[in-house]
Coordinates of C-alpha atoms in Angstrom, one line a residue:
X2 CA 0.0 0.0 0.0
X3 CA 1.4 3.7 -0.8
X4 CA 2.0 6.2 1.7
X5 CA -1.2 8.1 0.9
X6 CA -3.4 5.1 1.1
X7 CA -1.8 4.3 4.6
X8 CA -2.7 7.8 5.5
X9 CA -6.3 7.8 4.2
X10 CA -6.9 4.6 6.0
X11 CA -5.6 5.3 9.1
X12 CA -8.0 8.9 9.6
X13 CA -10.7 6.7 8.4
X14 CA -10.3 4.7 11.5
X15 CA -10.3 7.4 13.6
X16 CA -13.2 8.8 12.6
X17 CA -12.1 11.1 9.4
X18 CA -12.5 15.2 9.2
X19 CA -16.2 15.2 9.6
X20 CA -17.9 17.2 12.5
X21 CA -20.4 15.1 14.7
X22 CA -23.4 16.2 15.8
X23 CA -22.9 18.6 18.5
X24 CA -23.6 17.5 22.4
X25 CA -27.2 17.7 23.2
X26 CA -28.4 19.3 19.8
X27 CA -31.0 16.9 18.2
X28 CA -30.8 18.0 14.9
X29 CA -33.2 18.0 11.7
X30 CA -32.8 16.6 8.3
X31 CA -31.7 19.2 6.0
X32 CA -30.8 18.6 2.2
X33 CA -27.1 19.5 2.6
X34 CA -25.6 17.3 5.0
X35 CA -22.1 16.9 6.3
X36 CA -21.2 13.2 6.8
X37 CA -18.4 12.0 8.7
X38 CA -16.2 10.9 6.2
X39 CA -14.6 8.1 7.2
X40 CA -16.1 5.2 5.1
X41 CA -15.6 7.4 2.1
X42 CA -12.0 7.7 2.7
X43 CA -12.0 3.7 3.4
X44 CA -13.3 3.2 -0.1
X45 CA -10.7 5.5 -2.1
X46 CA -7.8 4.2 -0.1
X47 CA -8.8 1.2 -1.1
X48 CA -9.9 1.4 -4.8
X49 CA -13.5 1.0 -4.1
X50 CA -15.9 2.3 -6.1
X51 CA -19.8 2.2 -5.0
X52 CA -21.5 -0.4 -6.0
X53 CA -24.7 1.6 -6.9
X54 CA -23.4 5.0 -7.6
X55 CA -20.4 5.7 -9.8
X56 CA -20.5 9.3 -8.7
X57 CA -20.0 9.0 -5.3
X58 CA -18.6 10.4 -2.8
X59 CA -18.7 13.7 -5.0
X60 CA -22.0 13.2 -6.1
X61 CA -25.1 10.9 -4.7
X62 CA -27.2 9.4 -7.5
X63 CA -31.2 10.1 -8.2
X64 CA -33.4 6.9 -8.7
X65 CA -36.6 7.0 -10.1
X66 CA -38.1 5.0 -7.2
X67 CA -36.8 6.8 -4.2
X68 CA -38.9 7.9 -2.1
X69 CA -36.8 11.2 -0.4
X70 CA -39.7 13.0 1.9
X71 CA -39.3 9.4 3.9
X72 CA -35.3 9.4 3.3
X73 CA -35.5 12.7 5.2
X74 CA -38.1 11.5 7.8
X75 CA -36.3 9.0 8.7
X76 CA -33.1 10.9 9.1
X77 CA -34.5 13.1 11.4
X78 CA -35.4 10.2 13.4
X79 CA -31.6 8.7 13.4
X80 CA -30.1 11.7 14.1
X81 CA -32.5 12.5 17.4
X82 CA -32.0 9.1 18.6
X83 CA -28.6 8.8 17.9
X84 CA -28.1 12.6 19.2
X85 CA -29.6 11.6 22.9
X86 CA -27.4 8.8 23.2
X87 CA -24.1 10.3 22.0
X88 CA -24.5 13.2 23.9
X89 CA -24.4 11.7 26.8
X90 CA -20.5 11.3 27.8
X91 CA -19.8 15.1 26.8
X92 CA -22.9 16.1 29.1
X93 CA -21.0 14.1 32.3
X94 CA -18.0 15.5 31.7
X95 CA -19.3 18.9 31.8
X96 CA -21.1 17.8 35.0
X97 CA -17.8 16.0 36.6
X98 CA -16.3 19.5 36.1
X99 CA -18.6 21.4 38.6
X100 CA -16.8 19.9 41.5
X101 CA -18.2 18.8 45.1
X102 CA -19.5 22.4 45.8
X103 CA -22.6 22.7 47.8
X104 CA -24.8 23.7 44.6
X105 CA -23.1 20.8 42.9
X106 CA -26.4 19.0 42.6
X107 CA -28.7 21.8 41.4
X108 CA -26.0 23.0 38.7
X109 CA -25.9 19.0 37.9
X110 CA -29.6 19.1 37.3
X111 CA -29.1 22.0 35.0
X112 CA -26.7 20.5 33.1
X113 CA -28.6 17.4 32.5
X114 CA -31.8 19.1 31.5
X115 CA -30.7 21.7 29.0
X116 CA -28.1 18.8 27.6
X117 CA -29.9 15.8 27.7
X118 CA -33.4 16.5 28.4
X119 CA -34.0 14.4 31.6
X120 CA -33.0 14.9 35.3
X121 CA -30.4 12.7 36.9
X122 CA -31.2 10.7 40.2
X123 CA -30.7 12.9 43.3
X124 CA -29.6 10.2 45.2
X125 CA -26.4 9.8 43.1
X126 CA -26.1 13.4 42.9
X127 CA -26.4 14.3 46.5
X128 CA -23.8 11.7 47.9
X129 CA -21.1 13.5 45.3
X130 CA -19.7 15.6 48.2
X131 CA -18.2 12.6 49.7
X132 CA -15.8 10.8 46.9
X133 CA -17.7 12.6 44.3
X134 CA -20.0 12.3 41.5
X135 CA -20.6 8.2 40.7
X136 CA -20.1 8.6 37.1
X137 CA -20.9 5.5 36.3
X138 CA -24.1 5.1 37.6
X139 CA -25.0 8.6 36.2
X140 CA -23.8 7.2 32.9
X141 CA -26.3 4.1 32.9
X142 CA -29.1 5.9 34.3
X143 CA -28.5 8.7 31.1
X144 CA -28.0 5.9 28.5
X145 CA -31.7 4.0 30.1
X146 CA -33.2 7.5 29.6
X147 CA -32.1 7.9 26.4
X148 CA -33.6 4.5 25.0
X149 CA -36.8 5.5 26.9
X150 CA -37.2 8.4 25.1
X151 CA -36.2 6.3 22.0
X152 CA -39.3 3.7 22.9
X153 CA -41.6 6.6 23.2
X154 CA -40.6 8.2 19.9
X155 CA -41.2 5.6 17.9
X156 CA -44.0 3.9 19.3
X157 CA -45.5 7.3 18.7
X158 CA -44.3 6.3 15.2
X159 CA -45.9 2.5 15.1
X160 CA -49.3 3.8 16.4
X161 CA -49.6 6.6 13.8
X162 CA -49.0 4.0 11.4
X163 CA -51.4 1.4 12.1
X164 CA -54.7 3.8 12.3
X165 CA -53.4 4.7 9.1
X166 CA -53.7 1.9 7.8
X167 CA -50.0 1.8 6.3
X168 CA -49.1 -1.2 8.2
X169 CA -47.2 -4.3 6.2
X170 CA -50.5 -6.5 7.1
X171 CA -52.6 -5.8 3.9
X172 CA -49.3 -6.5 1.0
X173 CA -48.7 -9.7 2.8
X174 CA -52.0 -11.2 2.8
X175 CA -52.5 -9.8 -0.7
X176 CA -49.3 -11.4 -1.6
X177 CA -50.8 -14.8 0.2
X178 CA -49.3 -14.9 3.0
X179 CA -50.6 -14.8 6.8
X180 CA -47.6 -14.7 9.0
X181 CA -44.1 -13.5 8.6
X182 CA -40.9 -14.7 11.2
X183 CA -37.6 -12.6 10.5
X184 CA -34.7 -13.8 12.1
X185 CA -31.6 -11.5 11.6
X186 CA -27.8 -11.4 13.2
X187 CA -27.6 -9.8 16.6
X188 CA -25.2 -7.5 15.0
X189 CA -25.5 -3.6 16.2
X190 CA -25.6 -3.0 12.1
X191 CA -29.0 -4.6 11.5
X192 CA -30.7 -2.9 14.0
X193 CA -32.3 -0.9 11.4
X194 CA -33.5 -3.5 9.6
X195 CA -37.4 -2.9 9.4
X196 CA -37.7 1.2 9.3
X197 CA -34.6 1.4 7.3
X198 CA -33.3 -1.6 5.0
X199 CA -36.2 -2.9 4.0
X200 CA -38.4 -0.4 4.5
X201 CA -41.7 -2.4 6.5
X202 CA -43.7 -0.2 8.9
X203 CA -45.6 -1.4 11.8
X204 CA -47.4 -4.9 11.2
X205 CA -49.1 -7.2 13.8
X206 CA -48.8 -10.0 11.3
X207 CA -44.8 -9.9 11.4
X208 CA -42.2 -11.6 13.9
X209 CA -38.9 -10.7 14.5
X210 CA -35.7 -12.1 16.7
X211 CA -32.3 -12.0 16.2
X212 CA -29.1 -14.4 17.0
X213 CA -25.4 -14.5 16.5
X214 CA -25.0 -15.6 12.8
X215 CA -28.4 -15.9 12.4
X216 CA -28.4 -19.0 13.8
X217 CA -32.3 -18.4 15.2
X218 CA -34.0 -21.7 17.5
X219 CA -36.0 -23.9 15.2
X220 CA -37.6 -25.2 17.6
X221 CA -39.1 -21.6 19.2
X222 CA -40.1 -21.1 15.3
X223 CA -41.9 -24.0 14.9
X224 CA -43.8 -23.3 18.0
X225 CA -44.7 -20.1 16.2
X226 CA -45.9 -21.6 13.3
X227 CA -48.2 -23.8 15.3
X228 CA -49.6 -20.7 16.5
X229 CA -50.5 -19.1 14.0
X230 CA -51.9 -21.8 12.5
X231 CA -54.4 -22.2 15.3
X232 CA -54.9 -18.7 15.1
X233 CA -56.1 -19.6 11.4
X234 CA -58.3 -22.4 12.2
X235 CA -59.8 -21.0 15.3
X236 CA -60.1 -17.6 14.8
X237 CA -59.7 -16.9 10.9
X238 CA -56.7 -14.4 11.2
X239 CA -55.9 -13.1 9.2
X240 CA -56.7 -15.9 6.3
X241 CA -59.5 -18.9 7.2
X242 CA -57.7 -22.2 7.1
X243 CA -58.9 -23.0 3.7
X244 CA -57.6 -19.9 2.0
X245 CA -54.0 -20.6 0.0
X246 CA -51.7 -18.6 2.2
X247 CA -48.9 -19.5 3.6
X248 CA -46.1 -18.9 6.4
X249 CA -43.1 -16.9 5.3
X250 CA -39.4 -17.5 7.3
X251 CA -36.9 -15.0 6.3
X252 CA -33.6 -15.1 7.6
X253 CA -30.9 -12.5 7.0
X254 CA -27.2 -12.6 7.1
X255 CA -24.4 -9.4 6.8
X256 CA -21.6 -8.7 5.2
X257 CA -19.3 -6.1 4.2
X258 CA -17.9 -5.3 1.5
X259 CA -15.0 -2.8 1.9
X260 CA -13.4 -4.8 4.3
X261 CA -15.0 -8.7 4.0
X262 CA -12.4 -9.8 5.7
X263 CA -12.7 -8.2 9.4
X264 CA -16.1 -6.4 9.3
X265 CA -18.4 -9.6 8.1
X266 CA -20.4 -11.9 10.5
X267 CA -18.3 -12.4 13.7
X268 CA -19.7 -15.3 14.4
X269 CA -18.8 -16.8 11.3
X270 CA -15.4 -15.5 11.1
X271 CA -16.3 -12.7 8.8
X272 CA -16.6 -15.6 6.1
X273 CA -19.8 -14.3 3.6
X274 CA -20.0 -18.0 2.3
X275 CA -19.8 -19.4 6.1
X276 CA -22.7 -17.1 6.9
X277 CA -25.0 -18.0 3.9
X278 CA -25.0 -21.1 4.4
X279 CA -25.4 -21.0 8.1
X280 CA -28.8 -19.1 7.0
X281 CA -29.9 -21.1 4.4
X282 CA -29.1 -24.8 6.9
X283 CA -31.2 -23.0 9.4
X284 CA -33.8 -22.2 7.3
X285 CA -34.2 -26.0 5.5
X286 CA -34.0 -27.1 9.3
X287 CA -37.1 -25.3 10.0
X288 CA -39.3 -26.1 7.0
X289 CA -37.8 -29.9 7.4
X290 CA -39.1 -29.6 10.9
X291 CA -42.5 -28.7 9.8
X292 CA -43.3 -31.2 7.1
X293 CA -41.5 -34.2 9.3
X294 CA -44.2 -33.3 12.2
X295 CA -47.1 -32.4 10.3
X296 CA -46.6 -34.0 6.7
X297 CA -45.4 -32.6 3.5
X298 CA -47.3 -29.6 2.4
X299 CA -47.7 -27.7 5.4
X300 CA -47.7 -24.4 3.7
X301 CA -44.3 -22.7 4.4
X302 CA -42.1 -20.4 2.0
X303 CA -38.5 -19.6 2.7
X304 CA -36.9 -16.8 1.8
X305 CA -33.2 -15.5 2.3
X306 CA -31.6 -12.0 2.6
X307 CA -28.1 -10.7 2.8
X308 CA -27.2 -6.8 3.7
X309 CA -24.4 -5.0 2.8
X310 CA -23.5 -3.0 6.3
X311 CA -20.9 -0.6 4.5
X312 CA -24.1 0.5 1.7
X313 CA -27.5 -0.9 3.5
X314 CA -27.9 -2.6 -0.6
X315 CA -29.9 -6.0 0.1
X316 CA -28.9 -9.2 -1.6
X317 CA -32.3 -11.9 -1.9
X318 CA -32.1 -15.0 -2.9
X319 CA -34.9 -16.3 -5.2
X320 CA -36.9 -19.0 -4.0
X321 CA -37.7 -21.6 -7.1
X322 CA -40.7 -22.5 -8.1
X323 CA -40.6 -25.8 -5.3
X324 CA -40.1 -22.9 -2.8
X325 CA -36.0 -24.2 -2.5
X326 CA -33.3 -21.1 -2.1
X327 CA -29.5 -21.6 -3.5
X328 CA -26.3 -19.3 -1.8
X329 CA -25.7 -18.8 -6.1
X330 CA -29.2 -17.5 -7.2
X331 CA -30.0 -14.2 -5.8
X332 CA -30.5 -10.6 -7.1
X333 CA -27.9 -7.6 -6.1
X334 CA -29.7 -5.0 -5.3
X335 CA -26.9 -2.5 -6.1
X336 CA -25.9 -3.6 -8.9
X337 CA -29.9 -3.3 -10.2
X338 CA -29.9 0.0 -8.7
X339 CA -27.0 1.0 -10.6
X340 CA -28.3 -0.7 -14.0
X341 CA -32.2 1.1 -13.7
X342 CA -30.8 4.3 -12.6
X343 CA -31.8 6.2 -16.1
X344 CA -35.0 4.5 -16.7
X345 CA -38.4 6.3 -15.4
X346 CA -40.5 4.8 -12.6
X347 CA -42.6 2.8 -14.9
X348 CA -40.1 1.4 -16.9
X349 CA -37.6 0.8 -13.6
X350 CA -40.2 -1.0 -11.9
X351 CA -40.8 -3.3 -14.9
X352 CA -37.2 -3.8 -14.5
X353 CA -37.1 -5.3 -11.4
X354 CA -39.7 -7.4 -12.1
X355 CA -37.5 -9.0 -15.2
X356 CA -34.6 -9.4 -12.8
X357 CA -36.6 -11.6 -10.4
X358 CA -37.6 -13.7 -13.7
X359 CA -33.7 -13.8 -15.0
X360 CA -32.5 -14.7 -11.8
X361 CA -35.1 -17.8 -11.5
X362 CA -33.0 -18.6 -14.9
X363 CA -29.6 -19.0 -13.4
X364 CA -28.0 -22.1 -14.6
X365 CA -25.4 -24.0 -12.9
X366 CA -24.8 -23.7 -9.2
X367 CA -28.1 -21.8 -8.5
X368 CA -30.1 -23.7 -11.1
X369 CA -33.6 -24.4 -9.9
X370 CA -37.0 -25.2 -11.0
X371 CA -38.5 -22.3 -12.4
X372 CA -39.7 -19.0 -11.1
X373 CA -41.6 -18.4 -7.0
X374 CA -45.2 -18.2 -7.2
X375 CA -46.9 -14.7 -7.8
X376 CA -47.3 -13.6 -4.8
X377 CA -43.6 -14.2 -3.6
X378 CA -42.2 -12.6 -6.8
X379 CA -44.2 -9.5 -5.6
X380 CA -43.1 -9.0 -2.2
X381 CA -39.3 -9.5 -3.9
X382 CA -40.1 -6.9 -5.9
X383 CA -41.7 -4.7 -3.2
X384 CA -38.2 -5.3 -1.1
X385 CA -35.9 -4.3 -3.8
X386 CA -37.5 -1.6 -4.3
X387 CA -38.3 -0.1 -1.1
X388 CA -34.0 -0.9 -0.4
X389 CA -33.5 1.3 -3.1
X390 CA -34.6 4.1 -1.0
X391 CA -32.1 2.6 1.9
X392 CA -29.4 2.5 -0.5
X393 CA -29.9 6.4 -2.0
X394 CA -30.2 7.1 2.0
X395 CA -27.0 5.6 3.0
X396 CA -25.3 7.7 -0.4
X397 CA -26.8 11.1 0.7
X398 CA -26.5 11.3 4.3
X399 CA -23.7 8.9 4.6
X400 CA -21.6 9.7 1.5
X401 CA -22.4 6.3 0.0
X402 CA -20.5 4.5 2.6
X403 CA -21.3 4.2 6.6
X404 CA -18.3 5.8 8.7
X405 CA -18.9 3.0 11.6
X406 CA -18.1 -0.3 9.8
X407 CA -17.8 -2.0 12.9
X408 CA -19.4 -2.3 16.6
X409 CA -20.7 0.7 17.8
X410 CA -23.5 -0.4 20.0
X411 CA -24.6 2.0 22.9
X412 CA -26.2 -0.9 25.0
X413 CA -26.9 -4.4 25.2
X414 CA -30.2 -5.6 24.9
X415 CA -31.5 -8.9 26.3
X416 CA -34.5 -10.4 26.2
X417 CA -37.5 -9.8 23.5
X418 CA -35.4 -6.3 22.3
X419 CA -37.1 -3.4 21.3
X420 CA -38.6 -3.7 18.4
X421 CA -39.7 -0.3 18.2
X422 CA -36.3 1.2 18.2
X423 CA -34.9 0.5 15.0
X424 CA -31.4 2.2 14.3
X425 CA -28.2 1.5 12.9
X426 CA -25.8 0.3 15.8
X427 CA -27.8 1.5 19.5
X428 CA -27.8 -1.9 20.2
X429 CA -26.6 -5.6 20.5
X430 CA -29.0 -7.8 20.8
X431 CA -29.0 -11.2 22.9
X432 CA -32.4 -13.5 22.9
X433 CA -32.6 -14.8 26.1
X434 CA -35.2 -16.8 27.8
X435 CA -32.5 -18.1 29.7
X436 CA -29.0 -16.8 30.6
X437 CA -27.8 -20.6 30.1
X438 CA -29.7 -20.9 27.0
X439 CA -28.4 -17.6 25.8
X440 CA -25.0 -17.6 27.1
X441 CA -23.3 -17.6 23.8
X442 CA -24.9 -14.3 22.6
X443 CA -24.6 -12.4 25.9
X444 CA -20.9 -13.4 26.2
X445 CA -20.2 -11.7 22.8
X446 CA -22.2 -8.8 23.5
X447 CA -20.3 -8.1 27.0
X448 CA -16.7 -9.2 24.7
X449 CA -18.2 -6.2 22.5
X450 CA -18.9 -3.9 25.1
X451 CA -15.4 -4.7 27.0
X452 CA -14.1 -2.8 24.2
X453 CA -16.0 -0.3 23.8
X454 CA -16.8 0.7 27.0
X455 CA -15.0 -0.8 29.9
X456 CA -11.4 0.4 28.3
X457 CA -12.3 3.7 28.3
X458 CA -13.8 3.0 32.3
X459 CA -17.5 3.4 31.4
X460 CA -19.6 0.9 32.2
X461 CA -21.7 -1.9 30.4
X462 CA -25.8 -1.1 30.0
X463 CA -27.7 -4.0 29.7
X464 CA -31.6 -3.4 29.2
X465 CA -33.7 -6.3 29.9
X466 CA -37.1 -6.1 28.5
X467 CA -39.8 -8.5 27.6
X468 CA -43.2 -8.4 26.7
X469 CA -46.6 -9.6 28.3
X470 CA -49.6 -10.7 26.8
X471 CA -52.2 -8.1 28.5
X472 CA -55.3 -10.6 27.8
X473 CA -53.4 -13.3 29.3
X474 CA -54.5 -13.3 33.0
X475 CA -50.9 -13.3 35.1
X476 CA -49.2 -12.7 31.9
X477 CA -47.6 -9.7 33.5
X478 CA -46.4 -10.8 37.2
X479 CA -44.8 -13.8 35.6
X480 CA -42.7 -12.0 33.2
X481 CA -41.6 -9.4 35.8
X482 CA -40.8 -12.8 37.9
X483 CA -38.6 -13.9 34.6
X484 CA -36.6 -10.3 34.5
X485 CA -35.9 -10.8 38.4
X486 CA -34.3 -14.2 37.5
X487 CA -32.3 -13.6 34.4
X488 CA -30.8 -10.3 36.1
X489 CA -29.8 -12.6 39.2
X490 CA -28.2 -14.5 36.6
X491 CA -26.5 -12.1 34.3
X492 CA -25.0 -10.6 37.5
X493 CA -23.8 -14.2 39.1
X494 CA -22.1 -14.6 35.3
X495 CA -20.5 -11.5 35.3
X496 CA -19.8 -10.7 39.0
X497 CA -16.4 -9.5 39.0
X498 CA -17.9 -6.4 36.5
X499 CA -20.7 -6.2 39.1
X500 CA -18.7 -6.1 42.1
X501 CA -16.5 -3.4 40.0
X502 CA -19.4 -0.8 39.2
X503 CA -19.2 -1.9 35.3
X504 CA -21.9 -3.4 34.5
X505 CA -25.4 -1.8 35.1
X506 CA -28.8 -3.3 34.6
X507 CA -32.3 -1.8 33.6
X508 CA -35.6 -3.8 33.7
X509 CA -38.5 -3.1 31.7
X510 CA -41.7 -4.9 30.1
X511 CA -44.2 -3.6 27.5
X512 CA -47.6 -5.6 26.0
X513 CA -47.2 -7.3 23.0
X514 CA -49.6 -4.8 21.7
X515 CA -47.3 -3.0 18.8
X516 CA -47.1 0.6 20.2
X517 CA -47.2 -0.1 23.5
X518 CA -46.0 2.1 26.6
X519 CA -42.8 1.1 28.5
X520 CA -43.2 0.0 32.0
X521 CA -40.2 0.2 34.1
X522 CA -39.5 -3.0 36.3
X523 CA -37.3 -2.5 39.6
X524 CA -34.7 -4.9 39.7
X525 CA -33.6 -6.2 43.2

């Protein structure tokens, strides 16, 4: 590598010349935006050019079928939450400046209000006299705030959405299909997944989890399937029992493609074939599971998606018409950006309908047995196109390339997540019904957070939330009973971070109804 490339590289790991948003501010979109520019300078040190946009980073690209009033929604939304959240160290550090002064508490307050929005707990604050302020319990109390305000803010969001009507419900049963179970990586970089990649608003019809490598519990699944399907039979919901719709499980891996070789899957060694594959085995598991118990038949479609964390661009893989998925027959949805960037809307959408039917054409490797049903072939389309949007996002407000290729998380989650809060690196995300069932996740996301937190002697926020099922009568005092015993847990496997003030917990549950208010649990 030459001298200038070393340089480039090396400010693009430490963040690049761009200005971050300023302590406190919660900025709005705007159509001029300064990105950090970082991943750009990763890209030209490296010889990379965009894989949608040939301009870039100089000039972002216009596609016919972007849709830019929500591009700029939903950047005002990314940088408020992010804003909150990374506000917070500069905010302490203004405080831990005050000193132990007898108005140290009421100029703390101040602080905290005008800078973050939300009071700090007196009790910290008024024992800062004696060793002073407990920063680290002021830090997990800010960062718990912060993803409060988060819930709030985008439930808002959810419930606007469904008495709308603009809910994901209606497409998926017009596209014959009554239930839908997503199961992405735990990675930090999918946590926009819904709102951002693909583009789905709120939908009571569509279930999500996440695992290291994608590696979701077939079992659980299959559990889910079953209940839906009684659903159908008993209830007719969404689709009677007679009506030809199906059950869709999507699974969706990550990779990266300035630097495959470091900034992939983790848990598969940054390997992109390692992690396909891992995805697809998981998902023939779970269909194989279904037809072994309850014969052949039993009404299941598979479908597999791979995102490009550097660009947000989508890779799916195109069911045949048997419903089977191959790692070699897919659509890049870059590289179909790039090639329907001069056509009109009309004639772009027409296009991506013709690259669903040439990719059910592969030969060799990916050969299959002719083209996915209708209905499937229409919600492919309806993803690609909506990731266009992601991908034009990702090239105006992020110079075509995201400056934080890597873990960036700002807490760990634990238990059923937040589905609400959906954006790009706030959090890792461990499943856990169990800590022993779960260890495997939860050890990575503390590994993660060792780095970016305890080494710079902040420490680790782990949210634990789960939902109740309101009409379920004791729904509620079992699942607070459930957050009691996994905290026990998480802090008997981590005790000397305990004992050490590093690792902080937060409980909280919320009905499963989407749009729900967040109840805060006291842990013991």
């Amino acid at each position: 590598m030459d001298t200038r490339k070393s340089a480039l590289l090396r400010r693009a790991r430490h963040g690049g010349d761009g200005a971050g948003v300023s302590a406190g501010r919660l900025p709005q979109a705007r159509s001029q935006v300064t990105w950090p520019r970082s991943g750009a300078m990763r890209a030209e040190a490296l010889g990379v050019a965009h894989p949608a946009c040939d301009t870039l980073p100089g000039r972002t690209c216009r596609h016919a079928l972007v849709d830019r009033v929500e591009n700029a929604r939903l950047f005002g939304c990314e940088q408020e939450t992010k804003a909150r959240f990374d506000g917070i160290v500069p905010a302490l550090q203004e405080i831990a400046a005050l000193g132990r002064g007898t108005e140290f508490a009421g100029r703390a307050q101040t602080v905290a209000r005008e800078r973050l929005g939300f009071e700090l707990p007196m009790s910290v604050l008024d024992r800062a006299w004696v060793r002073g302020a407990d920063m680290g319990s002021l830090y997990a109390h800010a960062v718990f705030q912060a993803l409060s305000l988060a819930v709030a803010r985008f439930s808002d969001q959810i419930r606007e959405e469904l008495a709308a009507g603009q809910g994901w419900d209606g497409l998926l049963v017009d596209c014959g299909f009554h239930a839908m179970n997503v199961s992405a990586c735990a990675d930090g970089r999918l946590k926009g997944l819904f709102p951002y990649i693909l583009r789905m608003p709120a939908s009571a019809l569509v279930r999500s989890s996440a695992f290291a490598g994608t590696l979701f519990d077939v079992e659980e699944d299959v559990r889910h399937w079953e209940h839906s399907e009684l659903r159908r039979f008993r209830d007719g919901f969404p689709t009677t029992a007679d009506a030809q719709t199906r059950y869709l499980k999507v699974a969706v891996y990550h990779t990266s493609s300035l630097d495959p070789a470091h900034e992939g899957c983790a848990a598969h060694g940054s390997s992109e074939h390692a992690a396909t594959e891992a995805a697809l085995e998981r998902l023939n598991e779970f269909r194989a599971a279904i037809e072994n118990e309850f014969c052949c038949g039993a009404g299941t479609d598979l479908l597999l998606i791979g995102v490009d964390t550097d660009t947000d661009a989508i890779r799916i893989h195109i069911p045949d018409a048997k419903g089977d998925l191959s790692a070699y027959r897919s659509i890049d949805n870059a590289e179909l950006y790039r090639r329907t960037l001069e056509l009109d809307a009309d004639r772009a959408r027409l296009a991506v309908y013709e690259a669903i039917e040439a990719a059910s054409a592969t030969d060799g490797w990916g050969k299959g047995e002719g083209m996915p049903h209708d209905g499937m072939r229409r919600l492919i389309a309806t993803l690609l196109v909506n990731n266009m949007s992601q991908i034009e996002y990702v090239a105006e407000y992020h110079g075509g390339w995201y400056g934080d290729n890597g873990h960036g998380e700002r807490f760990v989650s634990v238990g059923d997540g937040f589905p609400a809060v959906q954006v790009r690196n706030i959090a890792y995300y461990a499943r856990i019904d169990t800590v022993e069932e779960g260890v495997a996740d939860l050890d990575v996301g503390v590994k993660i957070f060792r780095h970016l937190n305890v080494e710079r002697g902040l420490p680790i926020p782990v949210a634990l939330h789960y939902h109740f099922d309101g009409r379920v009568p004791g729904s509620r005092r079992r699942v607070e009973g459930k957050i009691q015993r996994v905290a026990e847990a998480i802090r008997a496997r981590y005790g000397r971070l305990a004992e050490d003030g590093l690792l902080h917990l937060h409980g909280s549950i919320q009905d499963l109804e989407p749009g729900s208010a967040l109840e805060e649990v006291a842990l013991r």
